[in-house]
JSON list of C-alpha atoms in Angstrom, two decimals:
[
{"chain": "L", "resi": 1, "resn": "UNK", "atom": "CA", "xyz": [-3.73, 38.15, -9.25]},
{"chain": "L", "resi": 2, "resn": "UNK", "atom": "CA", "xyz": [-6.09, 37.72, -6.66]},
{"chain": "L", "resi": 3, "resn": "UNK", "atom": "CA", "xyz": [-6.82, 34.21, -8.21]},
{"chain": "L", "resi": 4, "resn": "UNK", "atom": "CA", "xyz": [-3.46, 33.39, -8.05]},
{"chain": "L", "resi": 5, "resn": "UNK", "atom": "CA", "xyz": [-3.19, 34.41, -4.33]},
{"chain": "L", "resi": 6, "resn": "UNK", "atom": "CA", "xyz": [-6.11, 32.62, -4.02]},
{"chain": "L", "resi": 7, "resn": "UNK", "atom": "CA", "xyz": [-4.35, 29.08, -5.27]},
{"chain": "L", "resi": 8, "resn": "UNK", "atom": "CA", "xyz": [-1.10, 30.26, -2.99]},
{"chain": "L", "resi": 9, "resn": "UNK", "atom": "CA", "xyz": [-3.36, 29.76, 0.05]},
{"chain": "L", "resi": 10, "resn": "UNK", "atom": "CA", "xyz": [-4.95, 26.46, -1.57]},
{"chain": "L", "resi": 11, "resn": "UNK", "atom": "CA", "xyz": [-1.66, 25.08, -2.28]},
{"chain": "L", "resi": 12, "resn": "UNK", "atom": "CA", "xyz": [0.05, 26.28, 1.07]},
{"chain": "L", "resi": 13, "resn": "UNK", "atom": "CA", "xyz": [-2.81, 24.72, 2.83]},
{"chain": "L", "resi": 14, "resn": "UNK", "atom": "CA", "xyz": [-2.55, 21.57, 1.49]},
{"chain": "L", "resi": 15, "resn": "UNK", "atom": "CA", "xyz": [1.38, 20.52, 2.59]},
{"chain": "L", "resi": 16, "resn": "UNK", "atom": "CA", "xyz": [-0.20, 20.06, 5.83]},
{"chain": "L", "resi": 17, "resn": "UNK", "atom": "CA", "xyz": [-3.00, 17.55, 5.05]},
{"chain": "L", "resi": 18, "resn": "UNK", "atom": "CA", "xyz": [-1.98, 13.97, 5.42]},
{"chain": "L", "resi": 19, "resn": "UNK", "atom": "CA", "xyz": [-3.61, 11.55, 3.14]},
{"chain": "L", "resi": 20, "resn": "UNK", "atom": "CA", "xyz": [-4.64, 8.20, 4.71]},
{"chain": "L", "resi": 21, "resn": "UNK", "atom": "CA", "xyz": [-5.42, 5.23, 2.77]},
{"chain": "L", "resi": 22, "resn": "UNK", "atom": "CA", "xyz": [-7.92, 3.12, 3.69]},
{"chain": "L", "resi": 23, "resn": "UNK", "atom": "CA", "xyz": [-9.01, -0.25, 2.06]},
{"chain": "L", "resi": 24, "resn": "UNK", "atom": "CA", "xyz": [-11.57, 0.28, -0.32]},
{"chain": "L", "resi": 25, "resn": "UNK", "atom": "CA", "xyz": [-13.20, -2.81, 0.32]},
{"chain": "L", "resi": 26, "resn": "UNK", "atom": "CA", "xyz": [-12.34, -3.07, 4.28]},
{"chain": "L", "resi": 27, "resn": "UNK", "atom": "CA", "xyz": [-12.03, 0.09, 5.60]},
{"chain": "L", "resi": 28, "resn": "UNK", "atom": "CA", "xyz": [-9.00, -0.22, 7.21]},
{"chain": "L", "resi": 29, "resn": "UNK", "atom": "CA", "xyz": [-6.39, 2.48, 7.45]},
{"chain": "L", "resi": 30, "resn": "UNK", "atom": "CA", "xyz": [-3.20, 0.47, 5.54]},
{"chain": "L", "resi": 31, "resn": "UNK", "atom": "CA", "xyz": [-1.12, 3.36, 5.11]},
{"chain": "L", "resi": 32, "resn": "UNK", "atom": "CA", "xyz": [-0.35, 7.13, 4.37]},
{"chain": "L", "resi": 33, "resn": "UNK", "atom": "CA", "xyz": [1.11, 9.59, 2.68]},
{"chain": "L", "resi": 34, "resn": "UNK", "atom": "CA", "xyz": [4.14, 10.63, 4.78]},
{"chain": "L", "resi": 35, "resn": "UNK", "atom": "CA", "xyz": [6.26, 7.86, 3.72]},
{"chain": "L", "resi": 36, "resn": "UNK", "atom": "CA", "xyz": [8.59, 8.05, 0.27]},
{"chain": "L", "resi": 37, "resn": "UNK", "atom": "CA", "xyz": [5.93, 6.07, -2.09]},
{"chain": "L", "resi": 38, "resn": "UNK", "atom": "CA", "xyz": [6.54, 5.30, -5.92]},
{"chain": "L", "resi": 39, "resn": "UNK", "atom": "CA", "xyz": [3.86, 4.97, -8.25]},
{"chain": "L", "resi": 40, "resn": "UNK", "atom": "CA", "xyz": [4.67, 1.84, -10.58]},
{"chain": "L", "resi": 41, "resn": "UNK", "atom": "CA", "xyz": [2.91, -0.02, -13.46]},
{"chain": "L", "resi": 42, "resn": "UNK", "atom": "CA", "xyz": [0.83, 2.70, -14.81]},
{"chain": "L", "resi": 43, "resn": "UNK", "atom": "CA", "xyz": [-0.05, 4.05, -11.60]},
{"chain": "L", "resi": 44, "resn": "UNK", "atom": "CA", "xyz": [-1.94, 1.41, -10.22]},
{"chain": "L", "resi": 45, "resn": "UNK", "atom": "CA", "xyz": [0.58, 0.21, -7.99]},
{"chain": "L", "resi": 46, "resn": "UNK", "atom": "CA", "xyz": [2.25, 2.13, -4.99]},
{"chain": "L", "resi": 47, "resn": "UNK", "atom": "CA", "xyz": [5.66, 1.30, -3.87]},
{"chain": "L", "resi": 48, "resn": "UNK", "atom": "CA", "xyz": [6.20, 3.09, -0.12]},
{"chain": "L", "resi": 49, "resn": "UNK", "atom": "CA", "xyz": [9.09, 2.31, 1.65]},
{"chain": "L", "resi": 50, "resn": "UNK", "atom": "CA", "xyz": [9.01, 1.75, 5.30]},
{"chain": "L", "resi": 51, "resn": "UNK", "atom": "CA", "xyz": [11.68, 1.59, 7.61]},
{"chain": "L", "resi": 52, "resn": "UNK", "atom": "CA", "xyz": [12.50, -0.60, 10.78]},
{"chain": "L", "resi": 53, "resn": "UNK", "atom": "CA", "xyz": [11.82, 0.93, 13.82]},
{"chain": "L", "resi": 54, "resn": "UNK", "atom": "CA", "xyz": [12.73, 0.69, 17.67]},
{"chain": "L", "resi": 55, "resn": "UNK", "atom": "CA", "xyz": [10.13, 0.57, 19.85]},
{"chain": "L", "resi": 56, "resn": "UNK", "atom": "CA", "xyz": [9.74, 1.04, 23.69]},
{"chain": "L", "resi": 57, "resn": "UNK", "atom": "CA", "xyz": [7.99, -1.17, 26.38]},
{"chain": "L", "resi": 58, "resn": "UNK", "atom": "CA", "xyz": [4.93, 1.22, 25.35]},
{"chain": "L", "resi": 59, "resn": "UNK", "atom": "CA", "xyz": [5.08, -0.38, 22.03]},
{"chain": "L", "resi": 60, "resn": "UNK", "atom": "CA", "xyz": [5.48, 3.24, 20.68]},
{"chain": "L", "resi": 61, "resn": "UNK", "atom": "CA", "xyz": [8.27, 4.06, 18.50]},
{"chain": "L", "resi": 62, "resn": "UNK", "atom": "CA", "xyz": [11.89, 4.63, 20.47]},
{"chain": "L", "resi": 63, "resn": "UNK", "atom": "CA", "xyz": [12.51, 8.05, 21.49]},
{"chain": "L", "resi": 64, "resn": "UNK", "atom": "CA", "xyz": [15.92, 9.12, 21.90]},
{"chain": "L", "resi": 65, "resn": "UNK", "atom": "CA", "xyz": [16.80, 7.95, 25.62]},
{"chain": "L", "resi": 66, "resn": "UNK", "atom": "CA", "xyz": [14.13, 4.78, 25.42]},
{"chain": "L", "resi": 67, "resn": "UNK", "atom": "CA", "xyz": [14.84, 1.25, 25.85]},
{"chain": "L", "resi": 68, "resn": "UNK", "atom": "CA", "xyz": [14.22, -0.10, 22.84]},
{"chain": "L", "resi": 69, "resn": "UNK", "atom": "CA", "xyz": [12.63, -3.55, 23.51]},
{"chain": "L", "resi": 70, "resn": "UNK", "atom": "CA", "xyz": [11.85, -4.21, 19.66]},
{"chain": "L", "resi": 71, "resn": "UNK", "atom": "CA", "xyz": [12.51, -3.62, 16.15]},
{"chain": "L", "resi": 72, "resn": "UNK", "atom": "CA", "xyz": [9.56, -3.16, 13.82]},
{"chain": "L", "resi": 73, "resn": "UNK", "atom": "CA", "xyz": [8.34, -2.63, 10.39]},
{"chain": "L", "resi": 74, "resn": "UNK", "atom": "CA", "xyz": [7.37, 1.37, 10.85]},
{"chain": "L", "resi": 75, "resn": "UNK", "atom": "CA", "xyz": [3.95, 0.69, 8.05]},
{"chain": "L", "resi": 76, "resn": "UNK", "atom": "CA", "xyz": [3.21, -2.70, 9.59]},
{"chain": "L", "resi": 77, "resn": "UNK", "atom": "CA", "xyz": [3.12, -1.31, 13.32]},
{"chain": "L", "resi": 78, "resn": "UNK", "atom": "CA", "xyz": [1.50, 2.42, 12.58]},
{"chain": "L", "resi": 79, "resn": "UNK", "atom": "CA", "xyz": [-1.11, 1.02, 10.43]},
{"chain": "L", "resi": 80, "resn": "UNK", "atom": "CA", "xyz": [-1.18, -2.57, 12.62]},
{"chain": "L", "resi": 81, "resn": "UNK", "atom": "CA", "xyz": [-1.02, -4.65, 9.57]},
{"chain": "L", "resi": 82, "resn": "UNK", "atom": "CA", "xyz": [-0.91, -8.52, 10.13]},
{"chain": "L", "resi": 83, "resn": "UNK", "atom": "CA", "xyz": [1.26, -10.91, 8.88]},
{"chain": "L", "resi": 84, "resn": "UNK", "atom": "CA", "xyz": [-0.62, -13.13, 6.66]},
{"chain": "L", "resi": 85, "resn": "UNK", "atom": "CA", "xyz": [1.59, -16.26, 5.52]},
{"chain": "L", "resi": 86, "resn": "UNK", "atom": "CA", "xyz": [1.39, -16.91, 1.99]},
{"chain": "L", "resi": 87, "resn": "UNK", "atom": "CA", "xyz": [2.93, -19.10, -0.61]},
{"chain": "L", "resi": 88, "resn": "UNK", "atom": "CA", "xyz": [2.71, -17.43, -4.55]},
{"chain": "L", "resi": 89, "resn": "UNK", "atom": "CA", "xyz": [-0.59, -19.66, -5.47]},
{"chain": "L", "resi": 90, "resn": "UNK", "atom": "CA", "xyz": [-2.54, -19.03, -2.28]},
{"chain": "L", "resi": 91, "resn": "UNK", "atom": "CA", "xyz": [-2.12, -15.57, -2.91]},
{"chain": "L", "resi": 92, "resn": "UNK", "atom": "CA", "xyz": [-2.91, -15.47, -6.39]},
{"chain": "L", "resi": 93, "resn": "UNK", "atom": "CA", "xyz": [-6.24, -17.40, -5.64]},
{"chain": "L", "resi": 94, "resn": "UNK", "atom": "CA", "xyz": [-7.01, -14.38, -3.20]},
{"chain": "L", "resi": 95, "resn": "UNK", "atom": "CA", "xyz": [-6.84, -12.33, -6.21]},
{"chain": "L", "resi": 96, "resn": "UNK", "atom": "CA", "xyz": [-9.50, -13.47, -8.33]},
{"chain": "L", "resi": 97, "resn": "UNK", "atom": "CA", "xyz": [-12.42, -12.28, -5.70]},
{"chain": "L", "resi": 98, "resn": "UNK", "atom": "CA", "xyz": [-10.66, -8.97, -4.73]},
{"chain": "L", "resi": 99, "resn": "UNK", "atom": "CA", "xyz": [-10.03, -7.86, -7.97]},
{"chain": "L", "resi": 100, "resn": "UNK", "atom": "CA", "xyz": [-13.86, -8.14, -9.02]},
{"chain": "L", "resi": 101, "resn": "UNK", "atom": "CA", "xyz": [-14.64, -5.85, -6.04]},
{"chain": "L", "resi": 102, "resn": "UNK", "atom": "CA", "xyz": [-12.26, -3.45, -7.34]},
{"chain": "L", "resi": 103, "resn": "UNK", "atom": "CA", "xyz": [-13.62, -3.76, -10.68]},
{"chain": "L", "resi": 104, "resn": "UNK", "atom": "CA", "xyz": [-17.27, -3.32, -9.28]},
{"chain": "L", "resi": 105, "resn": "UNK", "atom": "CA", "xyz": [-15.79, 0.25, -7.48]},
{"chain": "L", "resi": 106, "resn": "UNK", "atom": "CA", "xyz": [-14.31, 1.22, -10.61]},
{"chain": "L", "resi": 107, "resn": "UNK", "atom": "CA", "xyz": [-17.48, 0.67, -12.46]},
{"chain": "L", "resi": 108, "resn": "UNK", "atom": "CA", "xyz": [-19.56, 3.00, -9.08]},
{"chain": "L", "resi": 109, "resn": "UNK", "atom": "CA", "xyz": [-16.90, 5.35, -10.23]},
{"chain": "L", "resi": 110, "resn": "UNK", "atom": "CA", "xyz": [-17.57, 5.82, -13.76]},
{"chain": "L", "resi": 111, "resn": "UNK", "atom": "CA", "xyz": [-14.24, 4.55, -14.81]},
{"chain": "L", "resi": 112, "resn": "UNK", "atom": "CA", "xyz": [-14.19, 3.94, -18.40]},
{"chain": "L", "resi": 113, "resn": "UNK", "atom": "CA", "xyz": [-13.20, 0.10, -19.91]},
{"chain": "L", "resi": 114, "resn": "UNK", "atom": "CA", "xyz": [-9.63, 1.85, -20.59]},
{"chain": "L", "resi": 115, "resn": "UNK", "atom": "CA", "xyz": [-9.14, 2.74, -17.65]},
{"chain": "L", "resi": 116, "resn": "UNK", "atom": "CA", "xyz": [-10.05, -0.99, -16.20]},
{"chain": "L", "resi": 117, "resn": "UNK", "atom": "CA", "xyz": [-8.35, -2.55, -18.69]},
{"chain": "L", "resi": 118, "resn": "UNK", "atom": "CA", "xyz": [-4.75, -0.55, -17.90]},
{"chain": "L", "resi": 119, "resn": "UNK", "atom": "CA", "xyz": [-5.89, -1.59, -14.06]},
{"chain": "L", "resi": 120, "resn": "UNK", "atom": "CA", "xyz": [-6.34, -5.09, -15.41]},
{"chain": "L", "resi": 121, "resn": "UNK", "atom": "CA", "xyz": [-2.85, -5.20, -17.27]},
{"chain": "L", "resi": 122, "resn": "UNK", "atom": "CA", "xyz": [-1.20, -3.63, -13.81]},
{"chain": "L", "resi": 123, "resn": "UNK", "atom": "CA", "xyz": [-2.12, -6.16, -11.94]},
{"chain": "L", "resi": 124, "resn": "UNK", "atom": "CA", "xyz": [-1.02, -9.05, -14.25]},
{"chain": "L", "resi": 125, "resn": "UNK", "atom": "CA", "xyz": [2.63, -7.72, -15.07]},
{"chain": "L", "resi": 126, "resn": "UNK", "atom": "CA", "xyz": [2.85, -6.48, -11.07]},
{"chain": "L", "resi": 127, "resn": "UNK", "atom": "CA", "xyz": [1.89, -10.30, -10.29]},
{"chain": "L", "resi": 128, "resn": "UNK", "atom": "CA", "xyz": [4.02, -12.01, -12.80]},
{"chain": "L", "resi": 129, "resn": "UNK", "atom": "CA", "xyz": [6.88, -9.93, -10.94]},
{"chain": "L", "resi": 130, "resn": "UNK", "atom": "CA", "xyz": [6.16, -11.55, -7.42]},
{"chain": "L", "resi": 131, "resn": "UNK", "atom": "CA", "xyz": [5.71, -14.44, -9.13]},
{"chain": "L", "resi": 132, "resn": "UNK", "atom": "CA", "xyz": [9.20, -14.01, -10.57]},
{"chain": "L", "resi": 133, "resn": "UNK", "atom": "CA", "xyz": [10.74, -13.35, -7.55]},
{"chain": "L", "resi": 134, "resn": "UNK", "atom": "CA", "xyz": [8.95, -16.15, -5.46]},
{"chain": "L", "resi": 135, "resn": "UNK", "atom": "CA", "xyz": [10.12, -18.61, -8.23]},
{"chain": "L", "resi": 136, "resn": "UNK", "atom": "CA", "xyz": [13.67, -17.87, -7.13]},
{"chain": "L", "resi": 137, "resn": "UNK", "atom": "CA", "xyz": [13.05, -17.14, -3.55]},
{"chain": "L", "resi": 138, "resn": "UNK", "atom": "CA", "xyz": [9.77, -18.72, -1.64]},
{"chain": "L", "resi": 139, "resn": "UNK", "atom": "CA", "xyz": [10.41, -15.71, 0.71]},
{"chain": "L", "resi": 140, "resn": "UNK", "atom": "CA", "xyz": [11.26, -12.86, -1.62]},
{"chain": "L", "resi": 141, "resn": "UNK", "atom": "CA", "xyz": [7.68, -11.61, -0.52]},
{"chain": "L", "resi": 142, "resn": "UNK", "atom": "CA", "xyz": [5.81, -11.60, 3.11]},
{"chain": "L", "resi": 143, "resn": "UNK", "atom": "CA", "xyz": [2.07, -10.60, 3.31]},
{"chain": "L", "resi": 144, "resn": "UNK", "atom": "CA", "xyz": [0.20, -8.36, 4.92]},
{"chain": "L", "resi": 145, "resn": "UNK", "atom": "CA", "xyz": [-3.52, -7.58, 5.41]},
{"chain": "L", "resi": 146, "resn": "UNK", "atom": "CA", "xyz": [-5.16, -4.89, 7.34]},
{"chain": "L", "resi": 147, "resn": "UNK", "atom": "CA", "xyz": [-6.32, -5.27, 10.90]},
{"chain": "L", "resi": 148, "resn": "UNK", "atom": "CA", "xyz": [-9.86, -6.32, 10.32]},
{"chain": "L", "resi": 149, "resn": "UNK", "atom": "CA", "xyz": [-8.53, -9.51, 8.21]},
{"chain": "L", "resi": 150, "resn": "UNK", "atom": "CA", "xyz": [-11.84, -9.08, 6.00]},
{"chain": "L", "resi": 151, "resn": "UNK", "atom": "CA", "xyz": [-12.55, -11.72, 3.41]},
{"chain": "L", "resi": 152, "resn": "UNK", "atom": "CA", "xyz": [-11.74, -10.39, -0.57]},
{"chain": "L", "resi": 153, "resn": "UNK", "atom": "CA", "xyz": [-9.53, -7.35, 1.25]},
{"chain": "L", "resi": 154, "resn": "UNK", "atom": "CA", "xyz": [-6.31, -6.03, -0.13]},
{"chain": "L", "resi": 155, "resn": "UNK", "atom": "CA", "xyz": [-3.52, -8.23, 0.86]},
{"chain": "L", "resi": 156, "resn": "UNK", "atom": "CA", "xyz": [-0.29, -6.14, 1.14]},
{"chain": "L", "resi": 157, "resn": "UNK", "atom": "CA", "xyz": [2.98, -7.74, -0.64]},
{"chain": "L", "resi": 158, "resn": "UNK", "atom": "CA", "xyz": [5.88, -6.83, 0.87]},
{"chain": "L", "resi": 159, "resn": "UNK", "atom": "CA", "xyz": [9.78, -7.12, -0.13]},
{"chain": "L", "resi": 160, "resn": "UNK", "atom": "CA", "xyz": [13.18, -5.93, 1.26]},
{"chain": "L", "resi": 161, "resn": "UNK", "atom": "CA", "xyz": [13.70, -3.38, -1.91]},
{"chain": "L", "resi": 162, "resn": "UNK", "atom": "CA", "xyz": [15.99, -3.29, -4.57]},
{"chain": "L", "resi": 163, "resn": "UNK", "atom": "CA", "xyz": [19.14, -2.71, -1.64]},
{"chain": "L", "resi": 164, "resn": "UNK", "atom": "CA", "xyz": [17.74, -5.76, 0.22]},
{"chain": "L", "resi": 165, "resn": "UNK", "atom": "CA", "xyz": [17.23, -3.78, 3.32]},
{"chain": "L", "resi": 166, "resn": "UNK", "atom": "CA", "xyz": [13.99, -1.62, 2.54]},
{"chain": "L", "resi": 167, "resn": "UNK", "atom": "CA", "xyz": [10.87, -3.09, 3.63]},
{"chain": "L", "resi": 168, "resn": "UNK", "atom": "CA", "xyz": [8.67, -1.93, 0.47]},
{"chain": "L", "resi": 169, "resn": "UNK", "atom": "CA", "xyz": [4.91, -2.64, 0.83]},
{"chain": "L", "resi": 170, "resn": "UNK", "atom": "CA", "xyz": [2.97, -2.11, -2.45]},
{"chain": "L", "resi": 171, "resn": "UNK", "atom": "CA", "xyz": [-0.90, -1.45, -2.86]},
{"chain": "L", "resi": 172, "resn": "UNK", "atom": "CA", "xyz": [-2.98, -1.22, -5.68]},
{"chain": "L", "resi": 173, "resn": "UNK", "atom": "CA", "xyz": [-3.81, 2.23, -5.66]},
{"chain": "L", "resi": 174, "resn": "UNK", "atom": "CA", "xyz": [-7.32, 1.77, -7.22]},
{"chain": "L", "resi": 175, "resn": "UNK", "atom": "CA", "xyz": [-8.64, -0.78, -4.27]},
{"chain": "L", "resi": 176, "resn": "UNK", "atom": "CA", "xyz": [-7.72, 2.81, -2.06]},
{"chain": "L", "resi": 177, "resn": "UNK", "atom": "CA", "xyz": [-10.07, 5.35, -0.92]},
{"chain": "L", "resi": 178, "resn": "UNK", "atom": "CA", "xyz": [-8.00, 8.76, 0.09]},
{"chain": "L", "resi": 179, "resn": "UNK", "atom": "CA", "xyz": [-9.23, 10.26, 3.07]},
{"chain": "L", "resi": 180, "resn": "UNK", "atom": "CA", "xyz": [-7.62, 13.57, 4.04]},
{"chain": "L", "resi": 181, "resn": "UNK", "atom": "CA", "xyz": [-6.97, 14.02, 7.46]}
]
């Protein structure tokens, strides 16, 4: 009993950690874990669905009563993401060198050759889905990279969601570190 009280505590404890998640290979914050995030393709790939936002003349986000003097991607602005303009090819050649870094991290984390080749196969089916969606629509997807703009670091796709009105950023979870705030 007592190790189940024990757990309780654990457990209660932990609804009030946030998770951050920083760029492996950058460390910059690109997002957390307050907003409604999807795990897709295996796991490898987040989904998290931002919102758009007001924002005052502060550039903080509207209050009730503020003069909202913007609208804003909630992720984008919290985590001050950059827009990074990309057509389908460039950012498939941005791939090849970022993926090898994650690959190397995997490896420093004793990942087995399973586990990097599900990674591996993630990547390719989540990339021949942009690529889908670019073929119809050169702006199904806008990019995003995280505020240090360091070379071979994640680049953030981002769409408008299966409603067309969700901005939905995804990551590949393994190019992540958690940190627990």
């Amino acid at each position: 009993d007592l190790l189940r009280v024990l757990d309780n505590t654990t457990h209660h404890h932990h609804t009030f950690t946030m998770i951050i998640y920083e760029d492996a290979l950058s460390g910059d914050e690109v997002c957390s874990d307050v907003y409604k995030t999807k795990e897709l393709f295996n796991g490898h790939v987040l989904a998290v669905e931002s919102q758009m936002v007001g924002i005052n003349e502060e550039g903080d986000i509207a209050q009730e009563g503020d003069d909202v003097t913007a609208e804003v991607n909630q992720i984008v602005h919290a985590h001050n993401l950059t827009p990074f303009p990309l057509k389908f090819k460039e950012w498939q050649s941005t791939l090849k060198p970022f993926l090898g870094a994650v690959i190397k991290k995997l490896d420093e984390e004793g990942k087995d050759e399973e586990y990097k080749n599900s990674f591996k196969k993630a990547v390719m089916a989540f990339v021949g889905d942009v690529k889908a969606k670019m073929k119809k629509d050169k702006e199904a997807f806008e990019f995003f990279r995280g505020p240090k703009l360091a070379d071979n670091a994640l680049v953030i796709p981002m769409d408008w969601g299966e409603d067309e009105s969700t901005p939905t950023l995804y990551y590949f979870k393994d190019a992540l570190n958690i940190v627990k705030c």
